[in-house]
mmCIF file with all atom_site columns, C-alpha atoms in Angstrom:
data_model
loop_
_atom_site.group_PDB
_atom_site.id
_atom_site.type_symbol
_atom_site.label_atom_id
_atom_site.label_alt_id
_atom_site.label_comp_id
_atom_site.label_asym_id
_atom_site.label_entity_id
_atom_site.label_seq_id
_atom_site.pdbx_PDB_ins_code
_atom_site.Cartn_x
_atom_site.Cartn_y
_atom_site.Cartn_z
_atom_site.occupancy
_atom_site.B_iso_or_equiv
_atom_site.pdbx_formal_charge
_atom_site.auth_seq_id
_atom_site.auth_comp_id
_atom_site.auth_asym_id
_atom_site.auth_atom_id
_atom_site.pdbx_PDB_model_num
ATOM 1   C CA . ALA T 1 1   ? 55.189 -67.081 -87.443  1.00 74.00 ? 506  ALA T CA 1
ATOM 2   C CA . GLN T 1 2   ? 58.890 -66.414 -87.832  1.00 84.00 ? 507  GLN T CA 1
ATOM 3   C CA . SER T 1 3   ? 59.762 -64.270 -90.825  1.00 91.00 ? 508  SER T CA 1
ATOM 4   C CA . VAL T 1 4   ? 62.419 -62.108 -92.438  1.00 96.00 ? 509  VAL T CA 1
ATOM 5   C CA . ALA T 1 5   ? 61.589 -59.057 -94.521  1.00 97.00 ? 510  ALA T CA 1
ATOM 6   C CA . GLN T 1 6   ? 63.790 -57.348 -97.061  1.00 98.00 ? 511  GLN T CA 1
ATOM 7   C CA . PRO T 1 7   ? 61.512 -54.453 -97.964  1.00 97.00 ? 512  PRO T CA 1
ATOM 8   C CA . GLU T 1 8   ? 63.324 -53.452 -101.159 1.00 97.00 ? 513  GLU T CA 1
ATOM 9   C CA . ASP T 1 9   ? 63.390 -55.752 -104.185 1.00 96.00 ? 514  ASP T CA 1
ATOM 10  C CA . GLN T 1 10  ? 66.005 -53.535 -105.791 1.00 97.00 ? 515  GLN T CA 1
ATOM 11  C CA . VAL T 1 11  ? 68.493 -50.958 -104.572 1.00 98.00 ? 516  VAL T CA 1
ATOM 12  C CA . ASN T 1 12  ? 70.337 -48.669 -106.968 1.00 98.00 ? 517  ASN T CA 1
ATOM 13  C CA . VAL T 1 13  ? 73.376 -46.702 -105.887 1.00 98.00 ? 518  VAL T CA 1
ATOM 14  C CA . ALA T 1 14  ? 76.140 -44.795 -107.644 1.00 98.00 ? 519  ALA T CA 1
ATOM 15  C CA . GLU T 1 15  ? 79.674 -46.088 -107.365 1.00 98.00 ? 520  GLU T CA 1
ATOM 16  C CA . GLY T 1 16  ? 81.487 -44.467 -104.468 1.00 97.00 ? 521  GLY T CA 1
ATOM 17  C CA . ASN T 1 17  ? 78.301 -43.689 -102.568 1.00 98.00 ? 522  ASN T CA 1
ATOM 18  C CA . PRO T 1 18  ? 77.334 -45.465 -99.356  1.00 97.00 ? 523  PRO T CA 1
ATOM 19  C CA . LEU T 1 19  ? 74.875 -48.324 -99.662  1.00 97.00 ? 524  LEU T CA 1
ATOM 20  C CA . THR T 1 20  ? 72.321 -49.827 -97.309  1.00 98.00 ? 525  THR T CA 1
ATOM 21  C CA . VAL T 1 21  ? 70.361 -53.027 -97.823  1.00 98.00 ? 526  VAL T CA 1
ATOM 22  C CA . LYS T 1 22  ? 67.584 -53.383 -95.263  1.00 98.00 ? 527  LYS T CA 1
ATOM 23  C CA . CYS T 1 23  ? 66.506 -56.424 -93.268  1.00 98.00 ? 528  CYS T CA 1
ATOM 24  C CA . THR T 1 24  ? 63.985 -56.747 -90.478  1.00 97.00 ? 529  THR T CA 1
ATOM 25  C CA . TYR T 1 25  ? 62.935 -59.930 -88.749  1.00 95.00 ? 530  TYR T CA 1
ATOM 26  C CA . SER T 1 26  ? 60.228 -61.387 -86.600  1.00 92.00 ? 531  SER T CA 1
ATOM 27  C CA . VAL T 1 27  ? 61.749 -64.169 -84.548  1.00 84.00 ? 532  VAL T CA 1
ATOM 28  C CA . SER T 1 28  ? 61.340 -64.798 -80.851  1.00 78.00 ? 533  SER T CA 1
ATOM 29  C CA . GLY T 1 29  ? 64.266 -64.128 -78.561  1.00 77.00 ? 534  GLY T CA 1
ATOM 30  C CA . ASN T 1 30  ? 67.678 -63.162 -79.877  1.00 79.00 ? 535  ASN T CA 1
ATOM 31  C CA . PRO T 1 31  ? 68.263 -64.925 -83.172  1.00 87.00 ? 536  PRO T CA 1
ATOM 32  C CA . TYR T 1 32  ? 71.451 -65.508 -85.068  1.00 91.00 ? 537  TYR T CA 1
ATOM 33  C CA . LEU T 1 33  ? 71.547 -63.147 -88.050  1.00 93.00 ? 538  LEU T CA 1
ATOM 34  C CA . PHE T 1 34  ? 73.347 -63.624 -91.364  1.00 95.00 ? 539  PHE T CA 1
ATOM 35  C CA . TRP T 1 35  ? 73.951 -61.902 -94.676  1.00 97.00 ? 540  TRP T CA 1
ATOM 36  C CA . TYR T 1 36  ? 74.780 -63.823 -97.849  1.00 96.00 ? 541  TYR T CA 1
ATOM 37  C CA . VAL T 1 37  ? 75.554 -62.542 -101.346 1.00 97.00 ? 542  VAL T CA 1
ATOM 38  C CA . GLN T 1 38  ? 74.942 -64.270 -104.659 1.00 96.00 ? 543  GLN T CA 1
ATOM 39  C CA . TYR T 1 39  ? 76.706 -63.165 -107.810 1.00 93.00 ? 544  TYR T CA 1
ATOM 40  C CA . PRO T 1 40  ? 75.109 -64.091 -111.163 1.00 87.00 ? 545  PRO T CA 1
ATOM 41  C CA . ASN T 1 41  ? 75.182 -67.818 -111.884 1.00 79.00 ? 546  ASN T CA 1
ATOM 42  C CA . ARG T 1 42  ? 77.020 -68.523 -108.646 1.00 83.00 ? 547  ARG T CA 1
ATOM 43  C CA . GLY T 1 43  ? 76.314 -70.073 -105.273 1.00 86.00 ? 548  GLY T CA 1
ATOM 44  C CA . LEU T 1 44  ? 75.766 -68.081 -102.105 1.00 92.00 ? 549  LEU T CA 1
ATOM 45  C CA . GLN T 1 45  ? 78.709 -66.554 -100.278 1.00 93.00 ? 550  GLN T CA 1
ATOM 46  C CA . PHE T 1 46  ? 78.719 -65.819 -96.562  1.00 92.00 ? 551  PHE T CA 1
ATOM 47  C CA . LEU T 1 47  ? 79.288 -62.122 -95.791  1.00 95.00 ? 552  LEU T CA 1
ATOM 48  C CA . LEU T 1 48  ? 78.854 -61.730 -92.053  1.00 94.00 ? 553  LEU T CA 1
ATOM 49  C CA . LYS T 1 49  ? 76.885 -62.817 -89.023  1.00 93.00 ? 554  LYS T CA 1
ATOM 50  C CA . TYR T 1 50  ? 75.727 -61.526 -85.655  1.00 93.00 ? 555  TYR T CA 1
ATOM 51  C CA . ILE T 1 51  ? 75.908 -63.947 -82.769  1.00 89.00 ? 556  ILE T CA 1
ATOM 52  C CA . THR T 1 52  ? 76.439 -61.797 -79.701  1.00 86.00 ? 557  THR T CA 1
ATOM 53  C CA . GLY T 1 53  ? 78.417 -58.812 -78.503  1.00 86.00 ? 558  GLY T CA 1
ATOM 54  C CA . ASP T 1 54  ? 79.074 -55.622 -80.426  1.00 90.00 ? 559  ASP T CA 1
ATOM 55  C CA . ASN T 1 55  ? 76.037 -54.547 -82.441  1.00 92.00 ? 560  ASN T CA 1
ATOM 56  C CA . LEU T 1 56  ? 78.227 -53.506 -85.377  1.00 95.00 ? 561  LEU T CA 1
ATOM 57  C CA . VAL T 1 57  ? 79.537 -56.515 -87.229  1.00 95.00 ? 562  VAL T CA 1
ATOM 58  C CA . LYS T 1 58  ? 82.235 -56.293 -89.863  1.00 95.00 ? 563  LYS T CA 1
ATOM 59  C CA . GLY T 1 59  ? 82.389 -58.815 -92.668  1.00 93.00 ? 564  GLY T CA 1
ATOM 60  C CA . SER T 1 60  ? 83.902 -59.632 -96.024  1.00 90.00 ? 565  SER T CA 1
ATOM 61  C CA . TYR T 1 61  ? 84.566 -57.165 -98.871  1.00 92.00 ? 566  TYR T CA 1
ATOM 62  C CA . GLY T 1 62  ? 84.213 -54.107 -96.634  1.00 95.00 ? 567  GLY T CA 1
ATOM 63  C CA . PHE T 1 63  ? 80.610 -54.811 -95.666  1.00 97.00 ? 568  PHE T CA 1
ATOM 64  C CA . GLU T 1 64  ? 79.236 -54.305 -92.184  1.00 97.00 ? 569  GLU T CA 1
ATOM 65  C CA . ALA T 1 65  ? 75.869 -54.708 -90.546  1.00 97.00 ? 570  ALA T CA 1
ATOM 66  C CA . GLU T 1 66  ? 74.249 -53.181 -87.511  1.00 95.00 ? 571  GLU T CA 1
ATOM 67  C CA . PHE T 1 67  ? 72.070 -55.215 -85.199  1.00 94.00 ? 572  PHE T CA 1
ATOM 68  C CA . ASN T 1 68  ? 69.271 -53.161 -83.666  1.00 94.00 ? 573  ASN T CA 1
ATOM 69  C CA . LYS T 1 69  ? 67.330 -55.173 -81.137  1.00 91.00 ? 574  LYS T CA 1
ATOM 70  C CA . SER T 1 70  ? 64.605 -52.613 -80.492  1.00 92.00 ? 575  SER T CA 1
ATOM 71  C CA . GLN T 1 71  ? 63.847 -52.274 -84.199  1.00 94.00 ? 576  GLN T CA 1
ATOM 72  C CA . THR T 1 72  ? 64.535 -55.973 -84.915  1.00 94.00 ? 577  THR T CA 1
ATOM 73  C CA . SER T 1 73  ? 66.689 -54.955 -87.829  1.00 96.00 ? 578  SER T CA 1
ATOM 74  C CA . PHE T 1 74  ? 70.011 -56.042 -89.264  1.00 97.00 ? 579  PHE T CA 1
ATOM 75  C CA . HIS T 1 75  ? 70.773 -53.658 -92.136  1.00 98.00 ? 580  HIS T CA 1
ATOM 76  C CA . LEU T 1 76  ? 73.770 -54.295 -94.372  1.00 98.00 ? 581  LEU T CA 1
ATOM 77  C CA . LYS T 1 77  ? 75.993 -51.322 -95.120  1.00 98.00 ? 582  LYS T CA 1
ATOM 78  C CA . LYS T 1 78  ? 79.087 -50.335 -97.021  1.00 98.00 ? 583  LYS T CA 1
ATOM 79  C CA . PRO T 1 79  ? 80.672 -46.867 -96.912  1.00 97.00 ? 584  PRO T CA 1
ATOM 80  C CA . SER T 1 80  ? 81.650 -46.769 -100.597 1.00 97.00 ? 585  SER T CA 1
ATOM 81  C CA . ALA T 1 81  ? 79.979 -49.016 -103.171 1.00 97.00 ? 586  ALA T CA 1
ATOM 82  C CA . LEU T 1 82  ? 81.820 -50.693 -106.026 1.00 97.00 ? 587  LEU T CA 1
ATOM 83  C CA . VAL T 1 83  ? 80.359 -51.790 -109.366 1.00 97.00 ? 588  VAL T CA 1
ATOM 84  C CA . SER T 1 84  ? 81.536 -55.294 -108.442 1.00 95.00 ? 589  SER T CA 1
ATOM 85  C CA . ASP T 1 85  ? 79.189 -55.250 -105.434 1.00 97.00 ? 590  ASP T CA 1
ATOM 86  C CA . SER T 1 86  ? 76.251 -55.608 -107.839 1.00 97.00 ? 591  SER T CA 1
ATOM 87  C CA . ALA T 1 87  ? 74.606 -58.879 -106.823 1.00 97.00 ? 592  ALA T CA 1
ATOM 88  C CA . LEU T 1 88  ? 71.647 -60.426 -105.010 1.00 98.00 ? 593  LEU T CA 1
ATOM 89  C CA . TYR T 1 89  ? 71.787 -60.099 -101.228 1.00 98.00 ? 594  TYR T CA 1
ATOM 90  C CA . PHE T 1 90  ? 69.946 -62.345 -98.790  1.00 98.00 ? 595  PHE T CA 1
ATOM 91  C CA . CYS T 1 91  ? 69.338 -61.808 -95.100  1.00 97.00 ? 596  CYS T CA 1
ATOM 92  C CA . ALA T 1 92  ? 68.764 -64.948 -93.025  1.00 95.00 ? 597  ALA T CA 1
ATOM 93  C CA . VAL T 1 93  ? 67.967 -65.601 -89.384  1.00 91.00 ? 598  VAL T CA 1
ATOM 94  C CA . ARG T 1 94  ? 67.981 -68.626 -87.143  1.00 88.00 ? 599  ARG T CA 1
ATOM 95  C CA . ASP T 1 95  ? 66.446 -69.108 -83.739  1.00 81.00 ? 600  ASP T CA 1
ATOM 96  C CA . ARG T 1 96  ? 68.910 -69.846 -80.951  1.00 78.00 ? 601  ARG T CA 1
ATOM 97  C CA . GLY T 1 97  ? 66.942 -72.915 -79.953  1.00 71.00 ? 602  GLY T CA 1
ATOM 98  C CA . ASP T 1 98  ? 67.950 -76.294 -81.329  1.00 67.00 ? 603  ASP T CA 1
ATOM 99  C CA . ALA T 1 99  ? 64.645 -78.115 -81.326  1.00 65.00 ? 604  ALA T CA 1
ATOM 100 C CA . GLY T 1 100 ? 62.620 -78.870 -84.419  1.00 64.00 ? 605  GLY T CA 1
ATOM 101 C CA . ASN T 1 101 ? 62.142 -76.048 -86.879  1.00 63.00 ? 606  ASN T CA 1
ATOM 102 C CA . ASN T 1 102 ? 64.332 -73.756 -84.787  1.00 64.00 ? 607  ASN T CA 1
ATOM 103 C CA . ARG T 1 103 ? 67.324 -75.375 -86.468  1.00 75.00 ? 608  ARG T CA 1
ATOM 104 C CA . LYS T 1 104 ? 66.424 -73.994 -89.888  1.00 85.00 ? 609  LYS T CA 1
ATOM 105 C CA . LEU T 1 105 ? 67.548 -70.771 -91.492  1.00 89.00 ? 610  LEU T CA 1
ATOM 106 C CA . ILE T 1 106 ? 64.720 -68.428 -92.403  1.00 92.00 ? 611  ILE T CA 1
ATOM 107 C CA . TRP T 1 107 ? 65.526 -66.466 -95.533  1.00 96.00 ? 612  TRP T CA 1
ATOM 108 C CA . GLY T 1 108 ? 64.425 -63.090 -96.771  1.00 97.00 ? 613  GLY T CA 1
ATOM 109 C CA . LEU T 1 109 ? 63.299 -62.810 -100.398 1.00 97.00 ? 614  LEU T CA 1
ATOM 110 C CA . GLY T 1 110 ? 66.483 -61.064 -101.424 1.00 98.00 ? 615  GLY T CA 1
ATOM 111 C CA . THR T 1 111 ? 67.452 -57.586 -102.588 1.00 98.00 ? 616  THR T CA 1
ATOM 112 C CA . SER T 1 112 ? 69.067 -56.987 -105.930 1.00 98.00 ? 617  SER T CA 1
ATOM 113 C CA . LEU T 1 113 ? 71.797 -54.358 -105.633 1.00 98.00 ? 618  LEU T CA 1
ATOM 114 C CA . ALA T 1 114 ? 72.852 -52.460 -108.720 1.00 97.00 ? 619  ALA T CA 1
ATOM 115 C CA . VAL T 1 115 ? 75.878 -50.185 -108.435 1.00 97.00 ? 620  VAL T CA 1
ATOM 116 C CA . ASN T 1 116 ? 76.107 -47.799 -111.363 1.00 96.00 ? 621  ASN T CA 1
ATOM 117 C CA . PRO T 1 117 ? 79.454 -46.478 -112.644 1.00 94.00 ? 622  PRO T CA 1
ATOM 118 C CA . ASP K 2 1   ? 90.509 -76.335 -97.988  1.00 67.00 ? 1310 ASP K CA 1
ATOM 119 C CA . THR K 2 2   ? 87.599 -73.946 -97.356  1.00 71.00 ? 1311 THR K CA 1
ATOM 120 C CA . GLU K 2 3   ? 85.376 -74.933 -100.221 1.00 92.00 ? 1312 GLU K CA 1
ATOM 121 C CA . VAL K 2 4   ? 82.324 -76.969 -100.983 1.00 96.00 ? 1313 VAL K CA 1
ATOM 122 C CA . THR K 2 5   ? 82.714 -78.604 -104.385 1.00 97.00 ? 1314 THR K CA 1
ATOM 123 C CA . GLN K 2 6   ? 79.683 -79.592 -106.433 1.00 97.00 ? 1315 GLN K CA 1
ATOM 124 C CA . THR K 2 7   ? 79.638 -81.676 -109.583 1.00 97.00 ? 1316 THR K CA 1
ATOM 125 C CA . PRO K 2 8   ? 78.487 -81.474 -112.255 1.00 97.00 ? 1317 PRO K CA 1
ATOM 126 C CA . LYS K 2 9   ? 78.079 -77.729 -112.737 1.00 96.00 ? 1318 LYS K CA 1
ATOM 127 C CA . HIS K 2 10  ? 75.398 -78.233 -115.374 1.00 97.00 ? 1319 HIS K CA 1
ATOM 128 C CA . LEU K 2 11  ? 73.088 -81.178 -115.999 1.00 97.00 ? 1320 LEU K CA 1
ATOM 129 C CA . VAL K 2 12  ? 70.393 -81.740 -118.602 1.00 97.00 ? 1321 VAL K CA 1
ATOM 130 C CA . MET K 2 13  ? 68.278 -84.819 -118.076 1.00 94.00 ? 1322 MET K CA 1
ATOM 131 C CA . GLY K 2 14  ? 65.153 -86.352 -119.487 1.00 92.00 ? 1323 GLY K CA 1
ATOM 132 C CA . MET K 2 15  ? 62.171 -87.178 -117.335 1.00 91.00 ? 1324 MET K CA 1
ATOM 133 C CA . THR K 2 16  ? 62.973 -90.892 -117.437 1.00 90.00 ? 1325 THR K CA 1
ATOM 134 C CA . ASN K 2 17  ? 66.659 -90.556 -116.607 1.00 91.00 ? 1326 ASN K CA 1
ATOM 135 C CA . LYS K 2 18  ? 68.480 -91.332 -113.393 1.00 96.00 ? 1327 LYS K CA 1
ATOM 136 C CA . LYS K 2 19  ? 71.315 -89.028 -112.432 1.00 96.00 ? 1328 LYS K CA 1
ATOM 137 C CA . SER K 2 20  ? 73.196 -87.997 -109.300 1.00 97.00 ? 1329 SER K CA 1
ATOM 138 C CA . LEU K 2 21  ? 74.540 -84.734 -107.952 1.00 98.00 ? 1330 LEU K CA 1
ATOM 139 C CA . LYS K 2 22  ? 77.672 -84.834 -105.866 1.00 98.00 ? 1331 LYS K CA 1
ATOM 140 C CA . CYS K 2 23  ? 78.913 -82.566 -103.104 1.00 98.00 ? 1332 CYS K CA 1
ATOM 141 C CA . GLU K 2 24  ? 82.224 -82.710 -101.257 1.00 98.00 ? 1333 GLU K CA 1
ATOM 142 C CA . GLN K 2 25  ? 83.801 -80.749 -98.407  1.00 97.00 ? 1334 GLN K CA 1
ATOM 143 C CA . HIS K 2 26  ? 87.025 -81.252 -96.480  1.00 94.00 ? 1335 HIS K CA 1
ATOM 144 C CA . MET K 2 27  ? 86.549 -78.668 -93.752  1.00 93.00 ? 1336 MET K CA 1
ATOM 145 C CA . GLY K 2 28  ? 85.564 -81.223 -91.123  1.00 93.00 ? 1337 GLY K CA 1
ATOM 146 C CA . HIS K 2 29  ? 82.012 -79.898 -91.088  1.00 93.00 ? 1338 HIS K CA 1
ATOM 147 C CA . ARG K 2 30  ? 79.509 -82.305 -89.579  1.00 93.00 ? 1339 ARG K CA 1
ATOM 148 C CA . ALA K 2 31  ? 76.336 -80.866 -91.100  1.00 93.00 ? 1340 ALA K CA 1
ATOM 149 C CA . MET K 2 32  ? 75.547 -80.866 -94.808  1.00 95.00 ? 1341 MET K CA 1
ATOM 150 C CA . TYR K 2 33  ? 72.549 -79.487 -96.644  1.00 96.00 ? 1342 TYR K CA 1
ATOM 151 C CA . TRP K 2 34  ? 70.771 -79.662 -99.974  1.00 97.00 ? 1343 TRP K CA 1
ATOM 152 C CA . TYR K 2 35  ? 68.899 -76.596 -101.162 1.00 97.00 ? 1344 TYR K CA 1
ATOM 153 C CA . LYS K 2 36  ? 66.876 -75.904 -104.294 1.00 98.00 ? 1345 LYS K CA 1
ATOM 154 C CA . GLN K 2 37  ? 66.884 -72.392 -105.707 1.00 97.00 ? 1346 GLN K CA 1
ATOM 155 C CA . LYS K 2 38  ? 64.756 -70.885 -108.456 1.00 96.00 ? 1347 LYS K CA 1
ATOM 156 C CA . ALA K 2 39  ? 65.961 -67.768 -110.244 1.00 93.00 ? 1348 ALA K CA 1
ATOM 157 C CA . LYS K 2 40  ? 66.094 -64.647 -108.067 1.00 91.00 ? 1349 LYS K CA 1
ATOM 158 C CA . LYS K 2 41  ? 64.423 -66.477 -105.150 1.00 95.00 ? 1350 LYS K CA 1
ATOM 159 C CA . PRO K 2 42  ? 65.816 -67.517 -101.785 1.00 96.00 ? 1351 PRO K CA 1
ATOM 160 C CA . PRO K 2 43  ? 67.068 -71.067 -101.462 1.00 96.00 ? 1352 PRO K CA 1
ATOM 161 C CA . GLU K 2 44  ? 64.585 -73.684 -100.252 1.00 97.00 ? 1353 GLU K CA 1
ATOM 162 C CA . LEU K 2 45  ? 65.813 -76.279 -97.814  1.00 96.00 ? 1354 LEU K CA 1
ATOM 163 C CA . MET K 2 46  ? 65.431 -79.871 -98.971  1.00 97.00 ? 1355 MET K CA 1
ATOM 164 C CA . PHE K 2 47  ? 67.518 -82.083 -96.700  1.00 96.00 ? 1356 PHE K CA 1
ATOM 165 C CA . VAL K 2 48  ? 69.886 -81.792 -93.746  1.00 94.00 ? 1357 VAL K CA 1
ATOM 166 C CA . TYR K 2 49  ? 72.417 -84.393 -92.671  1.00 95.00 ? 1358 TYR K CA 1
ATOM 167 C CA . SER K 2 50  ? 74.029 -84.170 -89.272  1.00 92.00 ? 1359 SER K CA 1
ATOM 168 C CA . TYR K 2 51  ? 76.862 -86.558 -88.440  1.00 93.00 ? 1360 TYR K CA 1
ATOM 169 C CA . GLU K 2 52  ? 75.969 -88.544 -91.575  1.00 95.00 ? 1361 GLU K CA 1
ATOM 170 C CA . LYS K 2 53  ? 72.388 -89.118 -90.440  1.00 95.00 ? 1362 LYS K CA 1
ATOM 171 C CA . LEU K 2 54  ? 69.351 -87.563 -92.077  1.00 95.00 ? 1363 LEU K CA 1
ATOM 172 C CA . SER K 2 55  ? 68.173 -84.849 -89.710  1.00 92.00 ? 1364 SER K CA 1
ATOM 173 C CA . ILE K 2 56  ? 65.616 -82.948 -91.739  1.00 91.00 ? 1365 ILE K CA 1
ATOM 174 C CA . ASN K 2 57  ? 63.578 -83.905 -94.815  1.00 93.00 ? 1366 ASN K CA 1
ATOM 175 C CA . GLU K 2 58  ? 61.399 -81.016 -95.877  1.00 92.00 ? 1367 GLU K CA 1
ATOM 176 C CA . SER K 2 59  ? 58.718 -83.296 -97.332  1.00 92.00 ? 1368 SER K CA 1
ATOM 177 C CA . VAL K 2 60  ? 60.670 -83.552 -100.564 1.00 95.00 ? 1369 VAL K CA 1
ATOM 178 C CA . PRO K 2 61  ? 59.157 -85.838 -103.257 1.00 96.00 ? 1370 PRO K CA 1
ATOM 179 C CA . SER K 2 62  ? 60.664 -89.313 -103.370 1.00 95.00 ? 1371 SER K CA 1
ATOM 180 C CA . ARG K 2 63  ? 62.076 -88.675 -106.843 1.00 96.00 ? 1372 ARG K CA 1
ATOM 181 C CA . PHE K 2 64  ? 64.840 -86.895 -104.909 1.00 98.00 ? 1373 PHE K CA 1
ATOM 182 C CA . SER K 2 65  ? 66.893 -89.292 -102.770 1.00 97.00 ? 1374 SER K CA 1
ATOM 183 C CA . PRO K 2 66  ? 69.756 -88.021 -100.612 1.00 98.00 ? 1375 PRO K CA 1
ATOM 184 C CA . GLU K 2 67  ? 72.714 -90.060 -99.476  1.00 97.00 ? 1376 GLU K CA 1
ATOM 185 C CA . CYS K 2 68  ? 75.605 -89.282 -97.156  1.00 97.00 ? 1377 CYS K CA 1
ATOM 186 C CA . PRO K 2 69  ? 78.271 -91.984 -97.663  1.00 95.00 ? 1378 PRO K CA 1
ATOM 187 C CA . ASN K 2 70  ? 80.723 -90.356 -95.262  1.00 94.00 ? 1379 ASN K CA 1
ATOM 188 C CA . SER K 2 71  ? 81.344 -87.108 -93.429  1.00 91.00 ? 1380 SER K CA 1
ATOM 189 C CA . SER K 2 72  ? 82.825 -85.411 -96.508  1.00 96.00 ? 1381 SER K CA 1
ATOM 190 C CA . LEU K 2 73  ? 80.385 -86.485 -99.193  1.00 97.00 ? 1382 LEU K CA 1
ATOM 191 C CA . LEU K 2 74  ? 76.754 -85.779 -99.934  1.00 98.00 ? 1383 LEU K CA 1
ATOM 192 C CA . ASN K 2 75  ? 74.873 -87.084 -102.945 1.00 98.00 ? 1384 ASN K CA 1
ATOM 193 C CA . LEU K 2 76  ? 71.459 -86.317 -104.355 1.00 98.00 ? 1385 LEU K CA 1
ATOM 194 C CA . HIS K 2 77  ? 70.028 -89.050 -106.537 1.00 98.00 ? 1386 HIS K CA 1
ATOM 195 C CA . LEU K 2 78  ? 67.482 -87.960 -109.118 1.00 97.00 ? 1387 LEU K CA 1
ATOM 196 C CA . HIS K 2 79  ? 64.896 -90.145 -110.824 1.00 95.00 ? 1388 HIS K CA 1
ATOM 197 C CA . ALA K 2 80  ? 61.824 -89.428 -112.926 1.00 94.00 ? 1389 ALA K CA 1
ATOM 198 C CA . LEU K 2 81  ? 62.048 -85.689 -112.450 1.00 95.00 ? 1390 LEU K CA 1
ATOM 199 C CA . GLN K 2 82  ? 59.553 -83.180 -113.780 1.00 96.00 ? 1391 GLN K CA 1
ATOM 200 C CA . PRO K 2 83  ? 60.300 -80.010 -115.784 1.00 96.00 ? 1392 PRO K CA 1
ATOM 201 C CA . GLU K 2 84  ? 59.347 -77.927 -112.740 1.00 96.00 ? 1393 GLU K CA 1
ATOM 202 C CA . ASP K 2 85  ? 62.293 -79.491 -110.907 1.00 97.00 ? 1394 ASP K CA 1
ATOM 203 C CA . SER K 2 86  ? 64.625 -77.475 -113.113 1.00 97.00 ? 1395 SER K CA 1
ATOM 204 C CA . ALA K 2 87  ? 66.568 -75.206 -110.754 1.00 97.00 ? 1396 ALA K CA 1
ATOM 205 C CA . LEU K 2 88  ? 69.941 -74.494 -109.197 1.00 96.00 ? 1397 LEU K CA 1
ATOM 206 C CA . TYR K 2 89  ? 70.721 -77.150 -106.601 1.00 97.00 ? 1398 TYR K CA 1
ATOM 207 C CA . LEU K 2 90  ? 73.002 -75.930 -103.868 1.00 97.00 ? 1399 LEU K CA 1
ATOM 208 C CA . CYS K 2 91  ? 74.953 -77.925 -101.364 1.00 97.00 ? 1400 CYS K CA 1
ATOM 209 C CA . ALA K 2 92  ? 76.123 -76.317 -98.140  1.00 95.00 ? 1401 ALA K CA 1
ATOM 210 C CA . SER K 2 93  ? 77.971 -77.353 -95.024  1.00 95.00 ? 1402 SER K CA 1
ATOM 211 C CA . SER K 2 94  ? 78.377 -75.983 -91.531  1.00 92.00 ? 1403 SER K CA 1
ATOM 212 C CA . GLN K 2 95  ? 80.491 -76.924 -88.552  1.00 88.00 ? 1404 GLN K CA 1
ATOM 213 C CA . GLU K 2 96  ? 77.468 -78.226 -86.704  1.00 80.00 ? 1405 GLU K CA 1
ATOM 214 C CA . GLU K 2 97  ? 73.728 -78.228 -87.326  1.00 78.00 ? 1406 GLU K CA 1
ATOM 215 C CA . VAL K 2 98  ? 72.917 -77.030 -83.828  1.00 73.00 ? 1407 VAL K CA 1
ATOM 216 C CA . GLY K 2 99  ? 74.605 -74.948 -81.181  1.00 66.00 ? 1408 GLY K CA 1
ATOM 217 C CA . ALA K 2 100 ? 76.317 -71.639 -81.899  1.00 67.00 ? 1409 ALA K CA 1
ATOM 218 C CA . GLY K 2 101 ? 75.293 -69.760 -85.015  1.00 74.00 ? 1410 GLY K CA 1
ATOM 219 C CA . TYR K 2 102 ? 77.597 -71.375 -87.503  1.00 79.00 ? 1411 TYR K CA 1
ATOM 220 C CA . GLY K 2 103 ? 77.526 -69.860 -90.940  1.00 85.00 ? 1412 GLY K CA 1
ATOM 221 C CA . TYR K 2 104 ? 77.026 -72.025 -93.980  1.00 91.00 ? 1413 TYR K CA 1
ATOM 222 C CA . THR K 2 105 ? 79.587 -72.543 -96.733  1.00 93.00 ? 1414 THR K CA 1
ATOM 223 C CA . PHE K 2 106 ? 77.826 -73.013 -100.063 1.00 94.00 ? 1415 PHE K CA 1
ATOM 224 C CA . GLY K 2 107 ? 79.005 -74.687 -103.214 1.00 95.00 ? 1416 GLY K CA 1
ATOM 225 C CA . SER K 2 108 ? 78.575 -73.039 -106.603 1.00 94.00 ? 1417 SER K CA 1
ATOM 226 C CA . GLY K 2 109 ? 75.644 -75.281 -107.369 1.00 96.00 ? 1418 GLY K CA 1
ATOM 227 C CA . THR K 2 110 ? 74.460 -77.600 -110.124 1.00 97.00 ? 1419 THR K CA 1
ATOM 228 C CA . ARG K 2 111 ? 72.229 -75.999 -112.745 1.00 96.00 ? 1420 ARG K CA 1
ATOM 229 C CA . LEU K 2 112 ? 69.682 -78.719 -113.526 1.00 97.00 ? 1421 LEU K CA 1
ATOM 230 C CA . THR K 2 113 ? 67.428 -78.660 -116.568 1.00 97.00 ? 1422 THR K CA 1
ATOM 231 C CA . VAL K 2 114 ? 64.775 -81.349 -116.942 1.00 96.00 ? 1423 VAL K CA 1
ATOM 232 C CA . VAL K 2 115 ? 63.515 -81.811 -120.485 1.00 94.00 ? 1424 VAL K CA 1
#
């Protein structure tokens, strides 16, 4: 079965330090990969996606993610965390096929990031 | 305009009420989605409309009734809901449902409380 794992429920990091939020997936072929962020009492905001090409993808608010095909991972990173980055982060994947359930996004359970001043 | 607008932002309704949630986008996106989200959980897909036709219904109870009057609007009609239906309801749109990996643009959601 297709699945997305975010192994950490919570990540704590000091402001100014680098942050990593992990995501691994189990989807056949080469899926589309996404990161979304949700601030308290808000909807989801798109951060970045991997479709093809360079394995390092740059997105909004200084975030980037590295696609690693051999490890089936798509970890989210930021060189220097801000307190305002504190939010809930979701990894999502979608099969490249267009038939049936392949059209749906598969979501990870989310990782709560807390950046401490 | 790069937004998805949802109204109302908050809704409290009794179990015998009928209400509607509204979603609007003017980005020319041809796919629109309804999701349900419980606190600190990932969103759960409910319905997908592609080119104003219902594409996916995730076996949602009939007390939830979607409608897509035109390419910019998506409604969710609610009737005889249960307290466990209380959640954040999110609308999203994407350029297309299929094809290249289009990202979704989400609205801020409607916080629904069923009493």
